[in-house]
Coordinates of C-alpha atoms in Angstrom, one line a residue:
M1 CA -32.8 177.2 -44.7
A2 CA -36.2 176.6 -45.3
T3 CA -38.4 174.0 -43.7
S4 CA -40.3 171.1 -45.3
K5 CA -43.1 169.0 -44.1
K6 CA -42.4 165.2 -43.2
P7 CA -44.7 162.9 -45.3
A8 CA -46.4 160.2 -44.0
T9 CA -44.2 157.3 -43.6
S10 CA -46.5 154.5 -45.5
S11 CA -45.7 155.5 -49.2
P12 CA -43.3 153.7 -50.8
V13 CA -39.9 155.3 -51.6
T14 CA -39.3 156.8 -55.0
V15 CA -35.5 156.1 -55.4
R16 CA -34.7 152.8 -56.7
T17 CA -31.5 150.5 -56.8
P18 CA -29.3 151.4 -58.5
V19 CA -29.2 155.2 -57.7
E20 CA -26.9 157.5 -60.0
L21 CA -24.7 159.5 -57.3
V22 CA -23.7 163.3 -57.9
R23 CA -19.5 163.6 -58.6
P24 CA -18.3 166.7 -57.9
V25 CA -16.1 168.6 -60.1
S26 CA -12.2 169.1 -59.3
W27 CA -11.1 172.5 -58.2
P28 CA -7.0 173.4 -57.8
L29 CA -7.8 175.8 -55.5
L30 CA -10.5 177.0 -52.9
P31 CA -12.1 180.5 -54.6
A32 CA -11.9 183.4 -52.7
E33 CA -15.3 184.4 -51.4
R34 CA -16.3 186.7 -54.1
E35 CA -16.0 183.8 -56.4
L36 CA -17.8 181.3 -55.1
P37 CA -21.0 180.6 -57.0
G38 CA -23.7 181.8 -54.3
P39 CA -24.3 180.4 -51.0
V40 CA -22.4 177.0 -50.6
L41 CA -22.0 174.5 -48.2
F42 CA -18.8 172.9 -47.2
Q43 CA -18.3 169.8 -46.1
P44 CA -14.9 167.6 -45.2
K45 CA -14.0 165.4 -48.1
M46 CA -12.9 161.7 -46.7
D47 CA -11.0 159.7 -48.3
G48 CA -13.0 156.1 -48.7
F49 CA -15.3 154.1 -50.7
R50 CA -18.5 156.5 -51.8
A51 CA -21.7 154.8 -51.2
A52 CA -25.2 154.9 -51.4
G53 CA -27.3 153.5 -48.6
F54 CA -30.7 152.1 -48.4
H55 CA -33.3 150.9 -45.8
L56 CA -36.0 149.8 -48.1
E57 CA -39.3 149.6 -47.5
T58 CA -39.1 145.6 -47.1
G59 CA -36.5 146.1 -44.2
R60 CA -33.6 145.2 -46.2
T61 CA -30.5 147.6 -46.1
L62 CA -28.3 147.6 -49.0
L63 CA -25.1 149.6 -49.3
Q64 CA -24.7 150.1 -52.9
S65 CA -21.1 151.8 -54.6
R66 CA -20.6 154.8 -57.0
S67 CA -20.5 152.4 -59.7
G68 CA -23.8 150.3 -58.9
R69 CA -21.7 147.2 -57.3
D70 CA -23.7 145.7 -54.0
L71 CA -21.1 146.5 -50.9
T72 CA -23.5 144.9 -48.3
A73 CA -21.5 141.8 -47.9
D74 CA -18.7 143.5 -47.4
F75 CA -19.4 145.9 -44.6
P76 CA -22.2 143.8 -42.7
D77 CA -21.6 146.1 -39.8
I78 CA -23.2 149.4 -41.6
A79 CA -25.5 147.5 -43.0
R80 CA -27.1 146.6 -40.1
A81 CA -26.9 150.1 -38.5
L82 CA -28.8 150.9 -41.6
T83 CA -31.9 149.6 -40.2
T84 CA -31.9 152.4 -37.5
L85 CA -32.7 154.7 -40.2
P86 CA -36.3 154.8 -41.0
E87 CA -37.9 152.2 -43.8
G88 CA -37.9 154.3 -47.0
T89 CA -34.3 156.3 -46.6
V90 CA -31.9 156.8 -48.7
V91 CA -28.7 158.3 -47.9
D92 CA -25.0 159.3 -49.7
G93 CA -21.7 158.9 -48.1
E94 CA -18.5 157.4 -47.7
L95 CA -17.6 154.0 -45.9
V96 CA -14.3 155.1 -43.7
A97 CA -11.4 152.7 -42.1
W98 CA -9.8 154.2 -39.0
N99 CA -6.5 152.9 -38.0
G100 CA -6.2 154.2 -34.8
A101 CA -7.2 158.0 -35.4
H102 CA -6.0 157.9 -38.9
I103 CA -8.4 157.4 -41.9
D104 CA -6.7 154.2 -43.8
F105 CA -8.3 153.4 -47.2
T106 CA -6.1 150.4 -48.0
Q107 CA -8.1 148.7 -45.1
L108 CA -11.5 148.5 -46.8
L109 CA -10.0 146.3 -49.1
R110 CA -10.0 143.5 -46.3
T111 CA -12.3 141.0 -45.6
P112 CA -14.5 142.2 -42.7
A113 CA -12.7 139.3 -40.4
A114 CA -9.4 140.6 -41.2
R115 CA -10.5 144.3 -40.4
A116 CA -11.9 143.1 -37.0
R117 CA -8.8 141.0 -36.3
D118 CA -6.6 143.8 -36.5
G119 CA -9.2 146.8 -34.8
I120 CA -9.8 148.6 -37.5
H121 CA -13.4 150.4 -37.3
V122 CA -15.4 151.2 -40.5
T123 CA -17.7 154.4 -40.2
Y124 CA -20.3 155.2 -42.6
V125 CA -20.2 159.1 -43.0
V126 CA -23.6 160.5 -44.3
F127 CA -23.2 163.8 -46.5
D128 CA -26.2 164.0 -48.2
L129 CA -30.0 162.5 -48.0
L130 CA -32.0 161.4 -51.3
A131 CA -35.2 160.1 -50.0
E132 CA -37.3 159.9 -46.9
P133 CA -39.8 157.7 -46.2
G134 CA -42.3 158.3 -49.2
R135 CA -40.4 161.3 -50.4
D136 CA -37.9 161.7 -53.2
L137 CA -35.9 164.7 -52.1
R138 CA -33.7 165.1 -55.3
A139 CA -35.2 168.0 -56.5
G140 CA -34.8 169.8 -53.3
T141 CA -32.0 172.1 -52.7
A142 CA -28.6 171.2 -50.9
G143 CA -29.7 173.7 -47.9
E144 CA -33.4 171.4 -47.7
R145 CA -31.7 168.2 -48.2
W146 CA -29.3 169.0 -45.5
E147 CA -31.6 170.5 -43.0
V148 CA -33.9 167.2 -43.1
L149 CA -30.6 164.9 -43.1
S150 CA -29.7 166.6 -40.2
R151 CA -33.2 165.8 -37.9
L152 CA -33.0 162.2 -39.2
M153 CA -29.7 161.5 -38.4
A154 CA -30.3 163.3 -34.6
G155 CA -29.6 160.7 -32.2
V156 CA -28.4 158.1 -34.4
R157 CA -25.1 156.4 -33.3
P158 CA -21.6 155.0 -34.9
P159 CA -20.7 153.1 -36.8
L160 CA -23.3 155.6 -38.6
Q161 CA -22.7 159.4 -38.5
Q162 CA -23.4 162.4 -40.2
I163 CA -20.7 164.8 -41.9
I164 CA -19.9 168.0 -40.3
A165 CA -20.6 171.3 -42.6
T166 CA -20.3 174.8 -42.6
T167 CA -21.1 177.7 -44.5
D168 CA -18.4 179.5 -43.4
R169 CA -15.5 179.6 -45.9
T170 CA -12.8 180.9 -42.9
E171 CA -13.8 177.7 -41.2
A172 CA -13.9 175.9 -44.0
L173 CA -10.3 176.5 -44.6
R174 CA -9.5 176.1 -40.6
W175 CA -10.8 172.7 -41.2
L176 CA -8.5 171.9 -44.7
E177 CA -5.7 172.7 -42.3
Q178 CA -6.3 170.9 -39.4
M179 CA -8.0 167.7 -40.7
Q180 CA -5.0 166.9 -43.2
P181 CA -2.9 164.8 -40.6
F182 CA -5.9 162.7 -39.8
G183 CA -6.5 161.6 -43.7
V184 CA -9.0 163.9 -44.7
E185 CA -8.6 164.8 -48.4
G186 CA -10.1 168.3 -48.4
L187 CA -13.4 169.9 -49.1
I188 CA -16.5 169.1 -50.6
V189 CA -18.6 172.4 -51.7
K190 CA -22.0 172.3 -52.4
T191 CA -24.4 174.8 -53.8
L192 CA -27.6 175.7 -51.2
D193 CA -29.5 175.8 -54.0
G194 CA -28.3 173.2 -55.8
R195 CA -30.3 170.0 -56.8
Y196 CA -29.4 166.6 -56.7
V197 CA -28.8 165.9 -60.3
P198 CA -26.0 164.0 -61.6
G199 CA -23.8 166.0 -64.2
V200 CA -21.9 168.8 -64.6
R201 CA -24.6 171.2 -63.7
A202 CA -24.9 169.3 -60.2
G203 CA -23.3 172.2 -58.3
W204 CA -20.6 169.9 -56.5
W205 CA -17.0 170.8 -56.8
K206 CA -14.0 169.2 -54.4
V207 CA -10.5 170.6 -53.5
R208 CA -8.0 168.2 -52.6
H209 CA -4.6 169.4 -50.5
A210 CA -3.0 167.7 -53.4
D211 CA -5.0 166.5 -56.4
T212 CA -4.5 162.9 -57.9
T213 CA -4.8 161.8 -61.5
D214 CA -5.1 158.3 -63.3
A215 CA -2.3 156.5 -65.0
D216 CA -2.2 153.4 -66.8
L217 CA -0.4 150.6 -65.0
V218 CA 2.2 149.1 -67.8
G219 CA 4.5 147.2 -65.4
I220 CA 5.4 146.3 -61.9
T221 CA 8.9 145.6 -60.2
G222 CA 9.7 143.3 -57.7
P223 CA 8.5 139.8 -57.6
V224 CA 4.9 139.0 -59.3
T225 CA 3.5 137.6 -56.0
R226 CA 4.6 140.7 -53.8
P227 CA 5.2 144.0 -56.3
E228 CA 8.0 146.2 -54.9
A229 CA 6.5 149.6 -57.1
C230 CA 4.1 150.1 -60.5
L231 CA 5.5 151.4 -63.6
V232 CA 3.0 153.7 -64.7
R233 CA 1.8 156.0 -68.0
L234 CA 0.9 159.4 -66.7
P235 CA -1.5 161.2 -68.7
D236 CA 1.0 163.2 -70.7
G237 CA 2.9 160.0 -71.9
R238 CA 5.6 160.1 -69.9
Q239 CA 6.3 156.6 -67.7
E240 CA 7.3 156.7 -64.2
V241 CA 8.1 154.1 -61.6
T242 CA 6.2 154.8 -58.2
A243 CA 7.2 155.7 -55.0
P244 CA 8.5 154.8 -52.1
R245 CA 7.9 150.9 -52.1
L246 CA 4.2 149.4 -52.2
T247 CA 2.6 148.6 -48.6
G248 CA 1.4 145.0 -48.1
P249 CA -2.2 145.8 -48.6
Q250 CA -1.2 148.0 -51.8
A251 CA 1.0 145.2 -53.1
R252 CA -1.6 142.4 -52.4
Q253 CA -3.8 144.9 -54.5
V254 CA -1.5 145.3 -57.5
A255 CA -0.9 141.6 -57.6
A256 CA -4.4 140.5 -58.0
A257 CA -4.9 143.4 -60.6
V258 CA -2.1 142.0 -62.8
A259 CA -2.7 138.6 -62.3
G260 CA -3.0 137.0 -65.7
R261 CA -1.9 140.1 -67.5
L262 CA 1.6 139.8 -67.8
D263 CA 3.6 139.4 -70.8
P264 CA 5.2 136.0 -70.8
A265 CA 8.4 136.9 -72.3
T266 CA 9.0 139.5 -69.2
A267 CA 7.4 137.3 -66.6
G268 CA 10.3 135.6 -65.1
P269 CA 11.8 135.9 -61.7
A270 CA 15.1 138.2 -63.2
A271 CA 13.1 140.5 -65.2
R272 CA 13.8 144.0 -63.9
I273 CA 9.9 144.7 -64.9
H274 CA 7.3 142.7 -65.7
W275 CA 5.3 144.4 -68.3
V276 CA 1.1 144.1 -68.2
T277 CA -0.6 143.3 -71.5
A278 CA -3.4 145.7 -72.6
P279 CA -6.5 146.3 -71.4
Q280 CA -3.9 148.0 -68.5
P281 CA -5.6 148.3 -65.1
V282 CA -5.9 151.9 -64.2
V283 CA -4.3 153.3 -60.9
E284 CA -4.9 156.6 -59.3
V285 CA -1.7 158.1 -58.8
L286 CA -0.1 161.7 -56.9
A287 CA 2.3 163.2 -59.0
G288 CA 5.1 165.5 -57.9
S289 CA 5.6 168.6 -59.8
G290 CA 8.3 169.1 -62.4
R291 CA 9.5 166.6 -65.0
H292 CA 10.4 164.1 -63.2
G293 CA 8.5 164.5 -60.0
E294 CA 8.1 161.3 -57.5
V295 CA 4.9 159.7 -58.3
R296 CA 3.2 158.2 -55.3
Y297 CA 0.9 155.2 -56.1
I298 CA -3.0 155.8 -53.9
R299 CA -5.2 152.7 -55.3
L300 CA -6.6 150.9 -57.9
R301 CA -9.1 152.6 -59.8
L302 CA -12.0 150.2 -60.0
P303 CA -14.1 150.2 -62.9
D304 CA -17.5 151.6 -63.2

């Protein structure tokens, strides 16, 4: 990978908020070596909140979600940690909650105080660099950005950390197998000569252990304040009830999403299904194979 010269740090950063983040395209399987689009960089795909991290020239830090929302107040420890990066730095990464040694996405939906009370640690796993002090790096290649990021993150300590990466497909496949029990979703694959340009030609792909899909939340079962399952409409038109029973954090998430949206005719305590009026929230589910494969609730799909 080519080494780029670091500019003076007095110039202002050229990446402004909100910034559009590259979105990877799904691959059902990791292609064979000969079918890859040239030299690539493999990185584990973490299960968390995608966020851009800014340390502005003013000294203020900011966490911005993929949709442009300000997440700074929700993750104060990460916002403080961003001050260890030089002013003018903009990074791309994932907010990840750790419940012991396992990733637990639902913990990100809780308040900082609730997470701290239960010993939940959140890290910000950085996997790309959009700007260093005085220089917009989005026009540079992924290989160049990774090299500069590695220098920048040298010596940085948790809760900030740099994702691991490899150019070896065999090693990436080993990660895919070994990291699954800890909650790692799969792999991100980037062309080494790809620029940071959001869109279908960005040269980013994702490979999941099992790919998820978005579905309309058309109803709930169980108490309105503590739903037991979701009735979802899948892209192929069929309607299925999710299983297993929703966890406590999932139930609270669903209850908040349908509050004020339930059809009054079916909102009574004896109703088997409480129907949700349009426009229905969108949820991410993992659909099993076959006509009647189990459909598992993953999370509420936050609007962009």
